[in-house]
PDB file of C-alpha atoms in Angstrom:
ATOM      1  CA  MET A   1      -0.273 -15.168  -8.739  1.00 41.00           C
ATOM      2  CA  ARG A   2       1.550 -13.685 -11.721  1.00 45.00           C
ATOM      3  CA  PRO A   3       1.503  -9.885 -12.122  1.00 49.00           C
ATOM      4  CA  SER A   4      -0.438  -8.803 -15.165  1.00 48.00           C
ATOM      5  CA  ALA A   5       0.981  -6.809 -18.054  1.00 48.00           C
ATOM      6  CA  ALA A   6      -1.108  -3.808 -17.015  1.00 48.00           C
ATOM      7  CA  ALA A   7       0.487  -3.790 -13.570  1.00 51.00           C
ATOM      8  CA  ALA A   8       3.976  -3.784 -15.102  1.00 52.00           C
ATOM      9  CA  ASP A   9       3.557  -0.409 -16.836  1.00 67.00           C
ATOM     10  CA  CYS A  10       1.899   1.289 -13.875  1.00 82.00           C
ATOM     11  CA  THR A  11       5.033   2.683 -12.308  1.00 86.00           C
ATOM     12  CA  VAL A  12       4.885   6.355 -11.456  1.00 87.00           C
ATOM     13  CA  ALA A  13       7.106   8.434 -13.736  1.00 83.00           C
ATOM     14  CA  PRO A  14       9.296  10.941 -11.851  1.00 83.00           C
ATOM     15  CA  GLY A  15       8.235  13.678 -14.263  1.00 85.00           C
ATOM     16  CA  ASP A  16       4.594  13.295 -13.207  1.00 87.00           C
ATOM     17  CA  VAL A  17       5.344  14.104  -9.564  1.00 90.00           C
ATOM     18  CA  THR A  18       5.670  17.606  -8.082  1.00 89.00           C
ATOM     19  CA  TRP A  19       7.554  17.997  -4.784  1.00 90.00           C
ATOM     20  CA  THR A  20       7.228  20.769  -2.210  1.00 87.00           C
ATOM     21  CA  ALA A  21       9.406  20.890   0.912  1.00 87.00           C
ATOM     22  CA  ILE A  22       7.485  22.102   3.949  1.00 86.00           C
ATOM     23  CA  ARG A  23       8.105  22.353   7.665  1.00 82.00           C
ATOM     24  CA  ALA A  24       7.110  19.284   9.611  1.00 80.00           C
ATOM     25  CA  GLN A  25       4.586  19.478  12.427  1.00 80.00           C
ATOM     26  CA  GLY A  26       5.283  18.507  15.996  1.00 72.00           C
ATOM     27  CA  ALA A  27       8.308  18.701  18.198  1.00 68.00           C
ATOM     28  CA  GLY A  28      11.634  19.143  16.477  1.00 62.00           C
ATOM     29  CA  GLY A  29      13.988  20.886  18.860  1.00 64.00           C
ATOM     30  CA  GLN A  30      16.136  23.770  17.673  1.00 65.00           C
ATOM     31  CA  ASN A  31      15.591  23.139  13.967  1.00 65.00           C
ATOM     32  CA  VAL A  32      11.793  23.031  14.038  1.00 63.00           C
ATOM     33  CA  ASN A  33      11.366  26.555  12.652  1.00 66.00           C
ATOM     34  CA  LYS A  34      14.363  26.556  10.322  1.00 70.00           C
ATOM     35  CA  VAL A  35      14.530  23.299   8.365  1.00 74.00           C
ATOM     36  CA  SER A  36      11.903  22.110   5.881  1.00 78.00           C
ATOM     37  CA  ASN A  37      12.144  18.336   6.129  1.00 84.00           C
ATOM     38  CA  ALA A  38       8.557  17.310   5.455  1.00 88.00           C
ATOM     39  CA  VAL A  39       7.435  16.889   1.869  1.00 92.00           C
ATOM     40  CA  HIS A  40       4.214  17.330  -0.094  1.00 93.00           C
ATOM     41  CA  LEU A  41       3.915  15.097  -3.133  1.00 93.00           C
ATOM     42  CA  ARG A  42       1.407  16.193  -5.773  1.00 94.00           C
ATOM     43  CA  PHE A  43       0.414  13.800  -8.573  1.00 94.00           C
ATOM     44  CA  ASP A  44      -2.094  14.873 -11.233  1.00 92.00           C
ATOM     45  CA  ILE A  45      -3.931  11.709 -12.238  1.00 91.00           C
ATOM     46  CA  ARG A  46      -5.365  13.035 -15.506  1.00 91.00           C
ATOM     47  CA  ALA A  47      -2.005  14.449 -16.709  1.00 89.00           C
ATOM     48  CA  SER A  48      -0.063  11.300 -15.784  1.00 89.00           C
ATOM     49  CA  ARG A  49       1.260   8.624 -18.136  1.00 88.00           C
ATOM     50  CA  LEU A  50      -0.801   5.867 -16.509  1.00 90.00           C
ATOM     51  CA  PRO A  51      -3.168   3.766 -18.640  1.00 92.00           C
ATOM     52  CA  ALA A  52      -6.695   5.156 -18.968  1.00 91.00           C
ATOM     53  CA  ASP A  53      -8.335   2.309 -17.032  1.00 92.00           C
ATOM     54  CA  VAL A  54      -5.975   2.784 -14.078  1.00 92.00           C
ATOM     55  CA  GLN A  55      -6.609   6.535 -14.148  1.00 91.00           C
ATOM     56  CA  GLY A  56     -10.344   5.884 -14.053  1.00 93.00           C
ATOM     57  CA  ARG A  57     -10.057   3.533 -11.077  1.00 92.00           C
ATOM     58  CA  LEU A  58      -7.844   6.032  -9.237  1.00 92.00           C
ATOM     59  CA  LEU A  59     -10.326   8.851  -9.851  1.00 92.00           C
ATOM     60  CA  ALA A  60     -13.174   6.617  -8.648  1.00 92.00           C
ATOM     61  CA  LEU A  61     -11.455   5.937  -5.305  1.00 91.00           C
ATOM     62  CA  ARG A  62     -13.058   7.495  -2.249  1.00 91.00           C
ATOM     63  CA  ASP A  63      -9.813   8.682  -0.699  1.00 89.00           C
ATOM     64  CA  GLN A  64      -9.310  11.946   1.170  1.00 92.00           C
ATOM     65  CA  ARG A  65      -5.871  12.342  -0.411  1.00 92.00           C
ATOM     66  CA  ILE A  66      -7.461  12.797  -3.857  1.00 92.00           C
ATOM     67  CA  THR A  67      -8.785  16.306  -4.508  1.00 92.00           C
ATOM     68  CA  ALA A  68     -11.847  17.156  -6.583  1.00 92.00           C
ATOM     69  CA  ASP A  69      -9.480  18.179  -9.416  1.00 92.00           C
ATOM     70  CA  GLY A  70      -8.014  14.664  -9.553  1.00 90.00           C
ATOM     71  CA  VAL A  71      -4.717  15.479  -7.832  1.00 93.00           C
ATOM     72  CA  ILE A  72      -3.265  13.111  -5.238  1.00 94.00           C
ATOM     73  CA  VAL A  73      -1.604  14.983  -2.345  1.00 94.00           C
ATOM     74  CA  ILE A  74       0.562  12.942   0.015  1.00 94.00           C
ATOM     75  CA  LYS A  75       2.345  14.459   3.002  1.00 93.00           C
ATOM     76  CA  ALA A  76       5.326  12.612   4.490  1.00 91.00           C
ATOM     77  CA  GLN A  77       7.000  13.838   7.660  1.00 88.00           C
ATOM     78  CA  SER A  78       7.888  10.787   9.729  1.00 86.00           C
ATOM     79  CA  SER A  79      11.637  11.037   9.136  1.00 84.00           C
ATOM     80  CA  ARG A  80      14.089  13.842   9.895  1.00 81.00           C
ATOM     81  CA  SER A  81      15.606  13.462   6.438  1.00 85.00           C
ATOM     82  CA  LEU A  82      14.057  15.132   3.400  1.00 88.00           C
ATOM     83  CA  GLU A  83      15.201  12.292   1.126  1.00 91.00           C
ATOM     84  CA  ALA A  84      13.720   9.625   3.414  1.00 92.00           C
ATOM     85  CA  ASN A  85      10.402  11.508   3.468  1.00 92.00           C
ATOM     86  CA  ARG A  86      10.501  11.768  -0.334  1.00 92.00           C
ATOM     87  CA  ALA A  87      11.065   8.020  -0.626  1.00 93.00           C
ATOM     88  CA  GLU A  88       8.224   7.308   1.813  1.00 94.00           C
ATOM     89  CA  ALA A  89       5.791   9.577  -0.073  1.00 94.00           C
ATOM     90  CA  LEU A  90       6.736   7.983  -3.396  1.00 94.00           C
ATOM     91  CA  ALA A  91       6.276   4.493  -1.932  1.00 94.00           C
ATOM     92  CA  ARG A  92       2.813   5.421  -0.621  1.00 94.00           C
ATOM     93  CA  LEU A  93       1.842   6.828  -4.027  1.00 94.00           C
ATOM     94  CA  GLN A  94       3.109   3.691  -5.775  1.00 93.00           C
ATOM     95  CA  ALA A  95       1.101   1.516  -3.361  1.00 93.00           C
ATOM     96  CA  LEU A  96      -2.029   3.516  -4.206  1.00 93.00           C
ATOM     97  CA  VAL A  97      -1.387   3.146  -7.949  1.00 93.00           C
ATOM     98  CA  ASP A  98      -0.633  -0.584  -7.572  1.00 93.00           C
ATOM     99  CA  GLY A  99      -3.955  -1.071  -5.820  1.00 92.00           C
ATOM    100  CA  ALA A 100      -5.774   0.641  -8.683  1.00 91.00           C
ATOM    101  CA  ALA A 101      -3.779  -1.259 -11.325  1.00 92.00           C
ATOM    102  CA  ARG A 102      -5.402  -4.557 -10.380  1.00 91.00           C
ATOM    103  CA  PRO A 103      -8.839  -4.735 -12.023  1.00 89.00           C
ATOM    104  CA  PRO A 104     -11.635  -5.690  -9.637  1.00 89.00           C
ATOM    105  CA  ARG A 105     -12.809  -9.272  -9.803  1.00 92.00           C
ATOM    106  CA  GLU A 106     -16.136  -9.794 -11.502  1.00 93.00           C
ATOM    107  CA  ARG A 107     -18.966 -10.876  -9.245  1.00 92.00           C
ATOM    108  CA  LYS A 108     -20.389 -14.295  -9.975  1.00 94.00           C
ATOM    109  CA  ALA A 109     -24.137 -14.336  -9.481  1.00 94.00           C
ATOM    110  CA  THR A 110     -25.242 -17.084  -7.099  1.00 95.00           C
ATOM    111  CA  ARG A 111     -28.634 -18.256  -5.896  1.00 96.00           C
ATOM    112  CA  PRO A 112     -29.517 -19.381  -2.386  1.00 95.00           C
ATOM    113  CA  THR A 113     -30.165 -23.086  -1.965  1.00 97.00           C
ATOM    114  CA  ARG A 114     -33.641 -24.421  -1.215  1.00 97.00           C
ATOM    115  CA  ALA A 115     -32.553 -25.424   2.307  1.00 98.00           C
ATOM    116  CA  SER A 116     -31.184 -21.942   3.066  1.00 97.00           C
ATOM    117  CA  ARG A 117     -34.453 -20.362   1.845  1.00 97.00           C
ATOM    118  CA  GLN A 118     -36.437 -22.697   4.102  1.00 98.00           C
ATOM    119  CA  ARG A 119     -34.189 -21.901   7.088  1.00 98.00           C
ATOM    120  CA  ARG A 120     -34.634 -18.186   6.455  1.00 98.00           C
ATOM    121  CA  LEU A 121     -38.426 -18.447   6.290  1.00 98.00           C
ATOM    122  CA  GLN A 122     -38.523 -20.616   9.397  1.00 98.00           C
ATOM    123  CA  ALA A 123     -36.388 -18.112  11.323  1.00 98.00           C
ATOM    124  CA  LYS A 124     -38.679 -15.297  10.174  1.00 98.00           C
ATOM    125  CA  SER A 125     -41.790 -17.120  11.359  1.00 97.00           C
ATOM    126  CA  GLN A 126     -40.135 -17.940  14.716  1.00 97.00           C
ATOM    127  CA  ARG A 127     -39.198 -14.299  15.159  1.00 97.00           C
ATOM    128  CA  GLY A 128     -42.786 -13.298  14.326  1.00 96.00           C
ATOM    129  CA  GLU A 129     -44.128 -15.700  16.959  1.00 95.00           C
ATOM    130  CA  ILE A 130     -41.756 -14.224  19.569  1.00 95.00           C
ATOM    131  CA  LYS A 131     -42.966 -10.726  18.766  1.00 95.00           C
ATOM    132  CA  GLN A 132     -46.586 -11.860  18.724  1.00 93.00           C
ATOM    133  CA  GLY A 133     -46.094 -13.170  22.274  1.00 92.00           C
ATOM    134  CA  ARG A 134     -45.122  -9.666  23.414  1.00 93.00           C
ATOM    135  CA  ALA A 135     -48.362  -8.127  22.185  1.00 91.00           C
ATOM    136  CA  ARG A 136     -51.161  -7.112  24.521  1.00 89.00           C
ATOM    137  CA  VAL A 137     -53.563  -9.868  25.500  1.00 85.00           C
ATOM    138  CA  ARG A 138     -57.031  -9.264  24.086  1.00 82.00           C
ATOM    139  CA  ASP A 139     -60.179 -10.250  25.947  1.00 75.00           C
TER     140      ASP A 139
END
């Protein structure tokens, strides 16, 4: 499958990203309280240079990383290196944008076949007979 032209211009511009170095959670030995190696990436969708349709699809996503204000917040802390965590956060943001860059496929309306409708009705009547057999016996 060939990438579309819309996907080509959906790279995240470095100027649209705000970085904040924070202290990572978890065990870290002697440096745990001194070195800020984790990173928060903040990306304002509405203020970005992405195409309007991609922005709309990003804002429509039901993702906990997207705030009500339309800001994507990604926290990366898996590596001990600040630069490696920055690269990981940027890669995760780019993956999110790439997913929204592809327009959803249109649904083709289909109709059930006559045989499938008959099978469905037959299964319903069989199920009804089974349930009727469980009913109380009347005199």
